Coordinates of C-alpha atoms in Angstrom, one line a residue:
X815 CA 49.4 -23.2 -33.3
X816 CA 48.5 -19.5 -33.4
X817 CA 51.4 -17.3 -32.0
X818 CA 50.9 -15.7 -28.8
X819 CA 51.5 -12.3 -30.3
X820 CA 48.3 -12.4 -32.1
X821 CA 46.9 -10.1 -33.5
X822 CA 50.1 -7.7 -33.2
X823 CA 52.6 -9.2 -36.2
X824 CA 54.9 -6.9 -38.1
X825 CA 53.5 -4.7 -40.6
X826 CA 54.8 -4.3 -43.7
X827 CA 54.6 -0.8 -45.4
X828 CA 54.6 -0.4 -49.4
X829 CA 54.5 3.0 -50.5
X830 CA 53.0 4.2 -54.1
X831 CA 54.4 5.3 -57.3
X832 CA 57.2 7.8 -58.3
X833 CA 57.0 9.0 -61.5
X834 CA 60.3 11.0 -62.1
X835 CA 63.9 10.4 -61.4
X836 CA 63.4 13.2 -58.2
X837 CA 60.9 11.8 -56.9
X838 CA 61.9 8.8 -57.0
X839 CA 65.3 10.1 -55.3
X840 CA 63.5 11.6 -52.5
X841 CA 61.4 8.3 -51.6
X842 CA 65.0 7.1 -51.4
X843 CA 66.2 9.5 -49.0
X844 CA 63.3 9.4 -46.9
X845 CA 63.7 6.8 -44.2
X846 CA 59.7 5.6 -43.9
X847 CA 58.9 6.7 -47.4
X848 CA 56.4 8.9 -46.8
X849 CA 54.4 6.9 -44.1
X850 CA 55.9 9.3 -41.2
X851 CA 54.4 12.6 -42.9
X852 CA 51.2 13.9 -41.0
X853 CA 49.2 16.4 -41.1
X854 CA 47.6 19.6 -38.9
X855 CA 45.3 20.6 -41.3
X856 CA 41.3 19.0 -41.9
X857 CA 39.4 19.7 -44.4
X858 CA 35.4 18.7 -42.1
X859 CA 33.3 19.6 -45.4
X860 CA 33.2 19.5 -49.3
X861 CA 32.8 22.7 -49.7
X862 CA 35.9 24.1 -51.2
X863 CA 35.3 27.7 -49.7
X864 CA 35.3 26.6 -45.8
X865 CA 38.3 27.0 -44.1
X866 CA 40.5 23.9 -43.2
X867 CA 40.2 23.3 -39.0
X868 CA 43.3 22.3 -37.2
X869 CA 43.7 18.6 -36.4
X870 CA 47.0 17.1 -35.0
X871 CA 47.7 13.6 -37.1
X872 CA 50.9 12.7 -36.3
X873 CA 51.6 10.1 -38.8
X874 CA 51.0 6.6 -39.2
X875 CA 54.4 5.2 -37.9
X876 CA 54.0 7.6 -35.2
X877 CA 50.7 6.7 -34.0
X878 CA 51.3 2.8 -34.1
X879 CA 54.3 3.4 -31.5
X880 CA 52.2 5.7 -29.2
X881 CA 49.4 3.6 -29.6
X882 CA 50.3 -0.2 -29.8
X883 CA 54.4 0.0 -28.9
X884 CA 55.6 -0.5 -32.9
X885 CA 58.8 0.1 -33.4
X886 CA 61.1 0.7 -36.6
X887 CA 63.8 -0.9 -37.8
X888 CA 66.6 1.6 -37.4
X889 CA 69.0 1.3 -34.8
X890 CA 72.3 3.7 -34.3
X891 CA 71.7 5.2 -38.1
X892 CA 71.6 1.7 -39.6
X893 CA 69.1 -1.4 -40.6
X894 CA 68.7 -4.3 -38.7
X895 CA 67.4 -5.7 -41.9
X896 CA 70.9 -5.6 -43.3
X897 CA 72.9 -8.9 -43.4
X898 CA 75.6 -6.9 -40.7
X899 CA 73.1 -6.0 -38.4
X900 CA 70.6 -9.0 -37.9
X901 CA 72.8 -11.3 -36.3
X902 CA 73.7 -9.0 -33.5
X903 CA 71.8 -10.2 -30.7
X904 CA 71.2 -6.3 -29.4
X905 CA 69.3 -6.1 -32.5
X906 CA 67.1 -8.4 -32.7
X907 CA 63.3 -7.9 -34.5
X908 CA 60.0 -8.3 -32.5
X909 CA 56.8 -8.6 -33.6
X910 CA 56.0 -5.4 -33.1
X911 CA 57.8 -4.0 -35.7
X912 CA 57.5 -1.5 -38.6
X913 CA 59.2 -2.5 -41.4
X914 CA 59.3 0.1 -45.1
X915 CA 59.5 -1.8 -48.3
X916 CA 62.0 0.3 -49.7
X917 CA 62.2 -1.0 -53.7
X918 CA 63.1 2.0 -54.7
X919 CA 66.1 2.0 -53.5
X920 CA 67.6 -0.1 -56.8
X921 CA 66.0 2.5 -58.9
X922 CA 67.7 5.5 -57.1
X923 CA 70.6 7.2 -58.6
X924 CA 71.8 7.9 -54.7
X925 CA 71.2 4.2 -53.7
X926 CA 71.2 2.5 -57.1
X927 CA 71.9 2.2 -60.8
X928 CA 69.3 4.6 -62.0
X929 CA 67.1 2.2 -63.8
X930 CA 63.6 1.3 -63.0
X931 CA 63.0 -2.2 -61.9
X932 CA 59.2 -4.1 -63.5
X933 CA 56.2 -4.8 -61.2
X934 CA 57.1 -8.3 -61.4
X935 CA 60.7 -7.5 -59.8
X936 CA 59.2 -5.3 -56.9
X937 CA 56.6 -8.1 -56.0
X938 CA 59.1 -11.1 -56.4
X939 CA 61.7 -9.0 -53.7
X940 CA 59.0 -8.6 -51.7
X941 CA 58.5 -12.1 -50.9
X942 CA 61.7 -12.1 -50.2
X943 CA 61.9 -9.1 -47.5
X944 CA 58.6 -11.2 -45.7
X945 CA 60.8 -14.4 -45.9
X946 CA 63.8 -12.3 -43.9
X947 CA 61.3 -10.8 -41.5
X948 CA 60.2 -13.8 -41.0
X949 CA 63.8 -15.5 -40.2
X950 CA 64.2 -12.3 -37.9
X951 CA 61.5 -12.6 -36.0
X952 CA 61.3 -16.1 -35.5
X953 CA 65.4 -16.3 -34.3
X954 CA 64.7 -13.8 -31.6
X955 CA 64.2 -16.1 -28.4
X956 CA 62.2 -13.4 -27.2
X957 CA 59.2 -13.6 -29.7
X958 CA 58.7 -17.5 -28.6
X959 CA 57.2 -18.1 -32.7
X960 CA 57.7 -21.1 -35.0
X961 CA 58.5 -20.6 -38.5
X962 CA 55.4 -22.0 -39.1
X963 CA 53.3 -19.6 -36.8
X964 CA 54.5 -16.3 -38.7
X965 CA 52.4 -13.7 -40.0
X966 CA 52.4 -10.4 -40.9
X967 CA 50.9 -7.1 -42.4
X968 CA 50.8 -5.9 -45.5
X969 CA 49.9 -1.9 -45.8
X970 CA 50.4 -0.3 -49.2
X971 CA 49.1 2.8 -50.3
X972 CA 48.9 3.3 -54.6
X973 CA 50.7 1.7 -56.8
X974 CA 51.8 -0.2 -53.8
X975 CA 48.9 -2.3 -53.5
X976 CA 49.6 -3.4 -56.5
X977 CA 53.1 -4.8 -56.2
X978 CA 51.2 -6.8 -53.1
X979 CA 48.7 -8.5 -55.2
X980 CA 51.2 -9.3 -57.6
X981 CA 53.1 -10.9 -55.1
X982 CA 49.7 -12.7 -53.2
X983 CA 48.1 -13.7 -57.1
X984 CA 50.8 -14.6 -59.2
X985 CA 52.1 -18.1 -58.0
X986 CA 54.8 -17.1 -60.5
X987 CA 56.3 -14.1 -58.7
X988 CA 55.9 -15.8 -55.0
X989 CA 58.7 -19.2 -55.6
X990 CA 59.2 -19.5 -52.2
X991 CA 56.0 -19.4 -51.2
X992 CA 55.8 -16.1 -48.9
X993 CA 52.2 -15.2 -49.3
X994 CA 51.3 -17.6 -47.2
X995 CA 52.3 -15.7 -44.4
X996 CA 50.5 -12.8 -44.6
X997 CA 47.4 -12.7 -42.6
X998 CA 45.6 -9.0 -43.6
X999 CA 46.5 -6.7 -46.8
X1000 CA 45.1 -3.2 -46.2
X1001 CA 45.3 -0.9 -49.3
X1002 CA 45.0 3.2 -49.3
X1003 CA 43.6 4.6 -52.7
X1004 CA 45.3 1.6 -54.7
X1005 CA 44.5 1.9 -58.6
X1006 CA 42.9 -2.0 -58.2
X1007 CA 41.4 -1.6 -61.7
X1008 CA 44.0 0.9 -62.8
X1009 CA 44.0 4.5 -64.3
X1010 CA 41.4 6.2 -66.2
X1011 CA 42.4 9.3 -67.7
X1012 CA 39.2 11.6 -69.8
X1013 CA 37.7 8.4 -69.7
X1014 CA 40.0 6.2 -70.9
X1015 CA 42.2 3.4 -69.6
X1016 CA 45.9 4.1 -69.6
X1017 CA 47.0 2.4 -73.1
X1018 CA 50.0 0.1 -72.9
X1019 CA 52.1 2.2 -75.2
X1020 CA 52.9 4.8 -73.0
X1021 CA 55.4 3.1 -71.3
X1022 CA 56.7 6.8 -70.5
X1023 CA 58.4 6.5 -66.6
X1024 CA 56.1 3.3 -66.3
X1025 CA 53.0 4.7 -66.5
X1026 CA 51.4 1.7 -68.7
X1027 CA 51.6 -0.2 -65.5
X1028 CA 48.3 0.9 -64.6
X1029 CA 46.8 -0.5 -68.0
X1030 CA 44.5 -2.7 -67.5
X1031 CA 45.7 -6.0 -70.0
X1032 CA 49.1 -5.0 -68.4
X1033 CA 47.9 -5.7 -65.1
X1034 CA 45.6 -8.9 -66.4
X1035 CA 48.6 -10.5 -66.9
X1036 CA 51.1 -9.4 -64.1
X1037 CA 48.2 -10.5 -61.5
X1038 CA 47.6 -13.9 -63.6
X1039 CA 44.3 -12.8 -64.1
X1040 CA 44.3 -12.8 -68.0
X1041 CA 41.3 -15.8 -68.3
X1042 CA 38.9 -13.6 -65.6
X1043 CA 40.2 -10.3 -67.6
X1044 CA 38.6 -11.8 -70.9
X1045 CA 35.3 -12.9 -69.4
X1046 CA 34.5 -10.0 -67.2
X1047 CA 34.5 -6.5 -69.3
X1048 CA 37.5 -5.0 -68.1
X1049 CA 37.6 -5.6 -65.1
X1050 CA 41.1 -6.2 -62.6
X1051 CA 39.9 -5.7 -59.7
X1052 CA 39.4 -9.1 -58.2
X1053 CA 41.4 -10.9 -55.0
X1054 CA 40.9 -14.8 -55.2
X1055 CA 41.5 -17.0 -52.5
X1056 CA 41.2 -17.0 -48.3
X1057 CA 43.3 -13.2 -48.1
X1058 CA 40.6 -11.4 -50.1
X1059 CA 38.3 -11.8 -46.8
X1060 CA 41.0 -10.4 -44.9
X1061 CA 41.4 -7.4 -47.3
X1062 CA 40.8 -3.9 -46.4
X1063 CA 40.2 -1.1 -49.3
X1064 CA 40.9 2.5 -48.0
X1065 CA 38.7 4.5 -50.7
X1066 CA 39.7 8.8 -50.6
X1067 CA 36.1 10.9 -52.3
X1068 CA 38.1 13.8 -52.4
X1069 CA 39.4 14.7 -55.9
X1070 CA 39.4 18.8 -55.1
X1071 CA 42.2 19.0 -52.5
X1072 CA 45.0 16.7 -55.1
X1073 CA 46.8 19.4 -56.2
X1074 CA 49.5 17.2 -58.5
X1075 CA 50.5 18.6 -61.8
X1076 CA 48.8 21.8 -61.0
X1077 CA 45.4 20.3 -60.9
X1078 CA 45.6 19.1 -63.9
X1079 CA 45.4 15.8 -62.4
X1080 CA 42.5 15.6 -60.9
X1081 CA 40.7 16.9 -64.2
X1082 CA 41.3 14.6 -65.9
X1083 CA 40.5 12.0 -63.4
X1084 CA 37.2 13.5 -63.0
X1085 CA 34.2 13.3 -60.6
X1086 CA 34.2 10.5 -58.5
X1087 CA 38.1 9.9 -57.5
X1088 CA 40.5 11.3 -55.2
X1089 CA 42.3 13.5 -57.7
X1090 CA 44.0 10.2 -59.4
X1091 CA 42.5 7.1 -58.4
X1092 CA 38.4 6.7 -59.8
X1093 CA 36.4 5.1 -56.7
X1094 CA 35.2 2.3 -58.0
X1095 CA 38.6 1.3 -59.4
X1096 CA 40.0 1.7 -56.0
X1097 CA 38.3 -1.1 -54.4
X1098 CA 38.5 -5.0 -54.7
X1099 CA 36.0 -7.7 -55.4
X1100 CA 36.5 -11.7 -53.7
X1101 CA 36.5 -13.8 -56.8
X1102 CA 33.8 -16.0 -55.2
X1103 CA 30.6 -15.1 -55.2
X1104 CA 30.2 -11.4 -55.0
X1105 CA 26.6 -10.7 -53.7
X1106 CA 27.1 -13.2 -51.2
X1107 CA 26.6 -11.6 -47.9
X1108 CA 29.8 -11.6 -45.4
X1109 CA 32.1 -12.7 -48.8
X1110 CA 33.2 -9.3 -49.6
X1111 CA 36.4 -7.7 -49.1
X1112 CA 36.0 -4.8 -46.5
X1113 CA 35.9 -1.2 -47.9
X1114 CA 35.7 2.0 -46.7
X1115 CA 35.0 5.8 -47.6
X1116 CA 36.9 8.6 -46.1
X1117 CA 36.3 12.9 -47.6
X1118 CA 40.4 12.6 -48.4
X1119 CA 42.4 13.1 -51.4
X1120 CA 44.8 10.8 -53.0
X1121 CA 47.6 12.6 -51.0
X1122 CA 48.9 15.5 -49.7
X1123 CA 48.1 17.6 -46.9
X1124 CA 44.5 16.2 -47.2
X1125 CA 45.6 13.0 -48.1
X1126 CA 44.1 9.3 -47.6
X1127 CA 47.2 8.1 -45.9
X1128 CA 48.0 10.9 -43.0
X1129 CA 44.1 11.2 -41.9
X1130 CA 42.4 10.3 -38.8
X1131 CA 39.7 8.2 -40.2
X1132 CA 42.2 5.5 -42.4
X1133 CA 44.5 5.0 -39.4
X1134 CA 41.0 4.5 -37.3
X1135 CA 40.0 1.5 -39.7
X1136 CA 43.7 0.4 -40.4
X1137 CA 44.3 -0.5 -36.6
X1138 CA 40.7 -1.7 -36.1
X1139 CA 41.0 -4.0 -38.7
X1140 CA 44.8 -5.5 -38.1
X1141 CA 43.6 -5.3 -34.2
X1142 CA 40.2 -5.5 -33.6
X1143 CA 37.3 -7.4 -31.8
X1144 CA 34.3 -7.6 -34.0
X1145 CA 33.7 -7.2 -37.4
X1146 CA 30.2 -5.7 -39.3
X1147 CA 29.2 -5.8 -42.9
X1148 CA 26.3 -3.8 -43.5
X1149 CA 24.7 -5.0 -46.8
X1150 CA 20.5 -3.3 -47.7
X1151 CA 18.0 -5.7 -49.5
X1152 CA 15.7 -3.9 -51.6
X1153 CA 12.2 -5.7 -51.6
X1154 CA 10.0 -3.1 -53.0
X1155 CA 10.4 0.3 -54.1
X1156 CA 7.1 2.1 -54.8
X1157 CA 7.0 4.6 -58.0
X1158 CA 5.2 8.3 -58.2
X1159 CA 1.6 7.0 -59.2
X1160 CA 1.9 9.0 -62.7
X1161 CA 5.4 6.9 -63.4
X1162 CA 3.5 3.9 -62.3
X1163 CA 1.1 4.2 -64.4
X1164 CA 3.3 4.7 -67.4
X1165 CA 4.9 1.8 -66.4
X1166 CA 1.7 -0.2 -66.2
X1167 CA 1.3 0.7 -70.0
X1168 CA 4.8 -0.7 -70.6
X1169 CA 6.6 2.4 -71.1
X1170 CA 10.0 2.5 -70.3
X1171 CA 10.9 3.8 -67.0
X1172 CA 14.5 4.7 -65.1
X1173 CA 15.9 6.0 -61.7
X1174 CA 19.1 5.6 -60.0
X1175 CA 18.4 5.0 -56.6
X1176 CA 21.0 6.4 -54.4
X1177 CA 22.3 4.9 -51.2
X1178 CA 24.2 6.8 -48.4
X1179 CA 25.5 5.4 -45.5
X1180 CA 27.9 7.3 -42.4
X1181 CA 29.0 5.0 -39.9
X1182 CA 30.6 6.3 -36.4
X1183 CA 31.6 4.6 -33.4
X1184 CA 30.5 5.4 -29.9
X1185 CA 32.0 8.5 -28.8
X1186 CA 34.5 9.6 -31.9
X1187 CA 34.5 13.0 -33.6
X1188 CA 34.7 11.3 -36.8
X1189 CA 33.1 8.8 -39.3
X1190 CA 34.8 5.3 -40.2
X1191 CA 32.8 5.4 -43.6
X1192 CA 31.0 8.2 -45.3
X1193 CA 29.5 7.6 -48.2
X1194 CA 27.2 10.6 -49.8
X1195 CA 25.7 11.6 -52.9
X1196 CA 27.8 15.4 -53.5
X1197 CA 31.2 12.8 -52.8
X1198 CA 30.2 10.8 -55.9
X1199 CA 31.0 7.3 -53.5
X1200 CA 27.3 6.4 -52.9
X1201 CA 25.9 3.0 -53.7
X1202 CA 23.7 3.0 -56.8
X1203 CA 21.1 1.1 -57.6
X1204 CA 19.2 1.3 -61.2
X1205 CA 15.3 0.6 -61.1
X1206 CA 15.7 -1.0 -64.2
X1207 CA 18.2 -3.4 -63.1
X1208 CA 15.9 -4.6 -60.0
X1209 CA 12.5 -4.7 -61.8
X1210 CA 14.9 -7.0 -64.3
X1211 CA 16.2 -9.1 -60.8
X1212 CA 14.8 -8.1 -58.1
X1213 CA 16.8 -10.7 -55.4
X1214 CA 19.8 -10.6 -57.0
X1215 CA 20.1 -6.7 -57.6
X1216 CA 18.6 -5.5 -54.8
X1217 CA 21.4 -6.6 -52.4
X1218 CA 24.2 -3.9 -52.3
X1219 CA 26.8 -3.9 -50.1
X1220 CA 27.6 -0.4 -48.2
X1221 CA 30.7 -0.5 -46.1
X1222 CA 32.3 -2.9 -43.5
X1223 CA 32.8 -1.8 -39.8
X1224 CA 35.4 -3.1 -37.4
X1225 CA 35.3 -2.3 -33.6
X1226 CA 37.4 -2.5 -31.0
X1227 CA 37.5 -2.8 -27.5
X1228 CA 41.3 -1.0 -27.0
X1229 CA 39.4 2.6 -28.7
X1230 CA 36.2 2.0 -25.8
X1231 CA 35.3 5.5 -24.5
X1232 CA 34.4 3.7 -21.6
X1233 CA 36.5 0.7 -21.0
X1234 CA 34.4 -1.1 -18.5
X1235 CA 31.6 -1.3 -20.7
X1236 CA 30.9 -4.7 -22.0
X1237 CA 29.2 -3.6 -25.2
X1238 CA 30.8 -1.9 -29.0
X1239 CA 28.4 0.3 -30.9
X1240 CA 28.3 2.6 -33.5
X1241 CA 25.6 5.2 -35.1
X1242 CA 24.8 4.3 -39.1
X1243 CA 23.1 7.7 -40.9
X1244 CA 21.4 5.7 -43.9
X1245 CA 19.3 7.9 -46.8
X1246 CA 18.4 7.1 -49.6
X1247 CA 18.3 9.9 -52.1
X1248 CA 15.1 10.8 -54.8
X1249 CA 15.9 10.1 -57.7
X1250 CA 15.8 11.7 -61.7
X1251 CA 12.6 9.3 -62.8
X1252 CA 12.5 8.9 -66.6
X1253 CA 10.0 8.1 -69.1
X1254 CA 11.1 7.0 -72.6
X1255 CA 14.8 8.9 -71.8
X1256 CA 13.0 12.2 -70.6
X1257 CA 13.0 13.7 -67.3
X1258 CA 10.3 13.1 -65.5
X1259 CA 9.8 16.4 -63.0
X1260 CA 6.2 17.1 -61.9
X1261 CA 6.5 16.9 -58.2
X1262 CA 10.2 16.4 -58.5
X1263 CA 12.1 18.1 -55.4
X1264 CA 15.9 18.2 -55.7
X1265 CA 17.8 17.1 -52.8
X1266 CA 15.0 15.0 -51.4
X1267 CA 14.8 11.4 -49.9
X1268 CA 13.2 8.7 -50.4
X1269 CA 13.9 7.3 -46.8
X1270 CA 16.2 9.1 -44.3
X1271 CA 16.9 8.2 -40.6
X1272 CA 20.1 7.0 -38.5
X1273 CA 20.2 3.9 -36.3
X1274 CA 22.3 2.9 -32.9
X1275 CA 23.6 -0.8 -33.1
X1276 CA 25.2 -2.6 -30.1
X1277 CA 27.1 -5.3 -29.7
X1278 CA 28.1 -7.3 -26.8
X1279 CA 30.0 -10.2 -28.2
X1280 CA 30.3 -13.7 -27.0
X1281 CA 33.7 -14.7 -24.8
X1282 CA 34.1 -17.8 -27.6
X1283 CA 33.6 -18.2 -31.4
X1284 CA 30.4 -20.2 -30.8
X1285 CA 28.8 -18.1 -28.0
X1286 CA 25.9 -16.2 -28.3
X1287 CA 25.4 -12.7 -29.3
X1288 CA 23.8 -9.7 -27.5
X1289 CA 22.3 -7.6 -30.2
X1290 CA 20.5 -3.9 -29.5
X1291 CA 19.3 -1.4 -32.0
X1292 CA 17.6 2.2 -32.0
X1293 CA 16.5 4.2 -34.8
X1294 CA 16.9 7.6 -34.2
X1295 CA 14.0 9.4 -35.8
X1296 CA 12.4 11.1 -32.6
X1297 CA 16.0 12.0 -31.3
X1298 CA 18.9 10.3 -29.7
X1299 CA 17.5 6.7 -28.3
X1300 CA 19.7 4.5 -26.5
X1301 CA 19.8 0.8 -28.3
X1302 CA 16.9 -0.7 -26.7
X1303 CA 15.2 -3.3 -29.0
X1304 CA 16.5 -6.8 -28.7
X1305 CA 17.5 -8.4 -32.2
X1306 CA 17.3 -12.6 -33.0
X1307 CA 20.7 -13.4 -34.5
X1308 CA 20.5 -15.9 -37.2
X1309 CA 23.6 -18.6 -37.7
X1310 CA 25.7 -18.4 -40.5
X1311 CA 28.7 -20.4 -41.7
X1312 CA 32.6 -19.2 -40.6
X1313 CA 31.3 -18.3 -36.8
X1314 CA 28.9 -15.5 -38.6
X1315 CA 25.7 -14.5 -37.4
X1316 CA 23.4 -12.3 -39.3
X1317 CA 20.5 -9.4 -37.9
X1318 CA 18.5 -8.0 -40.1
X1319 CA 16.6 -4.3 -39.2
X1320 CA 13.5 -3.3 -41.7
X1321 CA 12.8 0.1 -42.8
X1322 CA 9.9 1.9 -44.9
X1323 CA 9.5 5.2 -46.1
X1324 CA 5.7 4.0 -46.0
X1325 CA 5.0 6.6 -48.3
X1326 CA 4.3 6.9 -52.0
X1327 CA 7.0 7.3 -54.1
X1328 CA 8.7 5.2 -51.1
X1329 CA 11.1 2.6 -50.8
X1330 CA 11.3 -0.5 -48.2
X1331 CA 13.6 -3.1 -47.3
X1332 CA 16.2 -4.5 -44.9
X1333 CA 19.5 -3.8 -43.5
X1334 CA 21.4 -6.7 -43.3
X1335 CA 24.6 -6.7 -41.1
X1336 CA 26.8 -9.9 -41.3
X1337 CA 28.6 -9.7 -38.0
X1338 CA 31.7 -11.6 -36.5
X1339 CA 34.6 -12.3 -33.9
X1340 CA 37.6 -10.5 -35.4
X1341 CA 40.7 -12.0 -33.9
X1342 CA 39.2 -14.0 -32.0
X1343 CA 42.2 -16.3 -31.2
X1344 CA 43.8 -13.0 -29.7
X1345 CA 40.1 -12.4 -27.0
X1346 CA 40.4 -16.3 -26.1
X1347 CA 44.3 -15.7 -25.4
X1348 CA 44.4 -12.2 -23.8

């Protein structure tokens, strides 16, 4: 039986890592450990030299109780939570609630012994805080919820995201079986495949203030992963079983605004991060099959920095897509299928002689929803969190590497501009960039224009979805090359397995150089036992 609270369950924060004995003092001393800090500051562009605007972001905790009614967990100065509190009946926990993982605590010398507990301890005592929730919520008359019927959230920014995995991979750290009970995991700028510094994984030796837990053989074996780690050139990053399809990666581009260690940080991190976490490594792969459309775990790109003022955490565009995807109506994964891509006539021809030839094909995608000042995705090429494609790599596989996935959208019909309009939509700005062509390992320039696209247009999708699982699906589109069209032309939506239905648009540069393919969005009911309830 679903509970009648659905989709609304408690939520679960897990902060990130502190390094020193301070810092890890003050996470102690703060009462939501960082989640309630916001920000009035927005940083619109990458350029560096651009004044930051004003923006009001109140804070995550904040916004979920203005928003949605969450509330925290303090009451009169003290913690329900606490074995003295929780059996007061005037303090009772409902499902809207905000609860902070606060491990720290232990390692504190103003709450604890002043000794650092291991990964597996913090994922092991986080089964065990779900487990209490859980007896909390479900002994509150009020909530109406079986034991059985419990679920909750799981939001962890950094390092946090990786105590959750422990706790949802390991079978070894989860003995009372608590994983089971969470239904979403949503990570901000979580080190899934660990730490690169210059280059270079994080060796295991420097166990200096617990840095070698983002090593990657560390982490092979603290997520049980040590037979995949083997096979799959060092690689961490993967999510088995049902939760990785209910797994959101928050991905911050911005390395420039981390200003940690002077800067120094985000130098050694390098292009392509958000000061301290590389982009790729932030994200997570299902363990299944991994170009299989409508398998993957949801991602997104926001212009943010690993924190700080312009940090991933207090920014508009994360908390957009953290409470459309714990509480929305439909979900979209836009995936692109290359089926030809047509050379510059003189790199044909070389080519054709059996020369060897090279691009990197460059795909950007900025998705928007109906009637917001910002994007739920951006992905561009001066951000370094485009997808890439190597020419090499399709003429090798054509199928197989020509499907990349882009971003997953989730929309919902509590943010409608206009609430008594049936229909979602949102505006996708999809390029794809000219690349560096080589022949032999040279640069290949004659009629070379930097900066320039291959294809380049935006499209308007809109979705009316169906009252039940198995309904049918109004689907509109518009591209948007002779100016703003409304969503006009009527798309067939194909059946897929899990309640999924599949569109696919076509585009073509038809020009030469020139690419041409499809989009391909897998689209589906999110929560849809909370729309047949409500």
């Amino acid at each position: 039986m679903v509970s009648r609270h659905t989709p609304f369950h408690p939520i679960i924060y897990v902060r990130g890592y502190a390094m020193t004995p301070s810092e890890i003092d003050a996470t102690s001393a703060d009462p939501f450990c960082g989640f309630n800090l916001g920000s009035t500051v927005y940083r619109a562009v990458a350029n560096r030299q651009k004044q930051p605007r004003k923006f009001i972001f109140e804070s995550p905790v904040i916004r979920l109780a203005s928003d949605f009614g969450y509330r925290d967990v303090y009451e009169d100065g003290y913690d329900i939570l606490d074995a003295e509190w929780h059996d007061d009946p005037e303090h009772r926990l409902n499902s809207r609630s905000i609860i902070v993982y606060r491990y720290y605590d232990e390692a504190s010398t103003l709450l604890g012994i002043g000794k650092v507990p291991s990964l597996e301890v913090f994922a092991s005592k986080l089964g065990e805080l779900i487990l209490k929730v859980r007896e909390l919520v479900c002994g509150n008359p009020d909530n109406a919820i079986a034991p059985a019927d419990f679920r909750c959230y799981l939001v962890a920014h950094s390092m946090g995201g990786l105590v959750c995995r422990g706790l949802l991979q390991n079978p070894k750290l989860d003995s009372k079986g608590a994983a089971k009970y969470v239904d979403k995991f949503f990570t901000y700028a979580t080190p899934h495949n660990g730490i690169d510094v210059l280059g270079k994984n994080i060796p295991s030796w420097l166990t200096w203030n617990d840095i070698s837990n983002f090593n990657r053989p560390n982490l092979a074996r603290f997520l049980a992963l040590e037979d995949v780690y083997k096979k799959d050139e060092d690689r961490v990053n993967w999510l088995p079983g049902k939760i990785a399809e209910r797994t959101f990666c928050m991905v911050g581009t911005n390395r420039s605004d981390y200003e940690v260690a002077m800067g120094l940080s985000r130098s050694f991190a390098g292009h392509g991060s958000d000061g301290l976490v590389r982009i790729e490594s932030a994200t997570l792969q299902a363990l299944t099959d991994t170009r299989k459309p409508g398998l993957a775990c949801a991602k997104a790109f926001a212009y943010r920095a690993h924190s700080g003022y312009f940090g991933i955490v207090n920014s508009e565009e994360s908390y957009q897509n953290l409470t459309r995807f714990l509480f929305g109506d439909v979900r979209a994964d836009l995936w692109v299928d290359i089926t030809e891509i047509r050379l510059p006539r003189e790199v044909q021809t070389a080519q054709d002689q059996g020369r060897n030839v090279d691009a990197l094909y460059q795909f950007e995608a900025l998705a928007s929803p109906r009637g917001k000042l910002w994007y739920l995705t951006r992905r561009v090429s001066e951000e370094d969190s485009v997808a890439c494609l190597a020419h090499r790599d399709w003429k090798s596989a054509p199928k197989k590497n020509g499907l990349l996935y882009l971003s997953s959208v989730f929309l919902s019909n509590r943010a409608k501009v206009v609430p008594s309009r049936r229909s979602l939509a949102y505006n996708l700005i999809f390029n794809v960039r000219v690349p560096d062509y080589e022949i032999e390992q040279k640069l290949w320039v004659n009629q070379h224009y930097e900066g320039s696209y291959l294809y380049r247009n935006a499209l308007v999708l809109e979705l009316v979805a169906p009252d039940a699982p198995k309904g049918d699906w109004t689907i509109h589109y518009a591209w948007q090359d002779q100016g703003v069209s409304p969503a006009s032309e009527v798309l067939d939506a194909k059946s897929l397995a899990g309640g999924r239905v599949e569109v696919r648009i076509p585009f073509d540069s038809n020009s030469t150089p020139g690419i041409k393919g499809d989009l391909r969005f897998i689209i589906q009911l999110w929560n849809p036992d909370a729309q047949m309830t409500d």
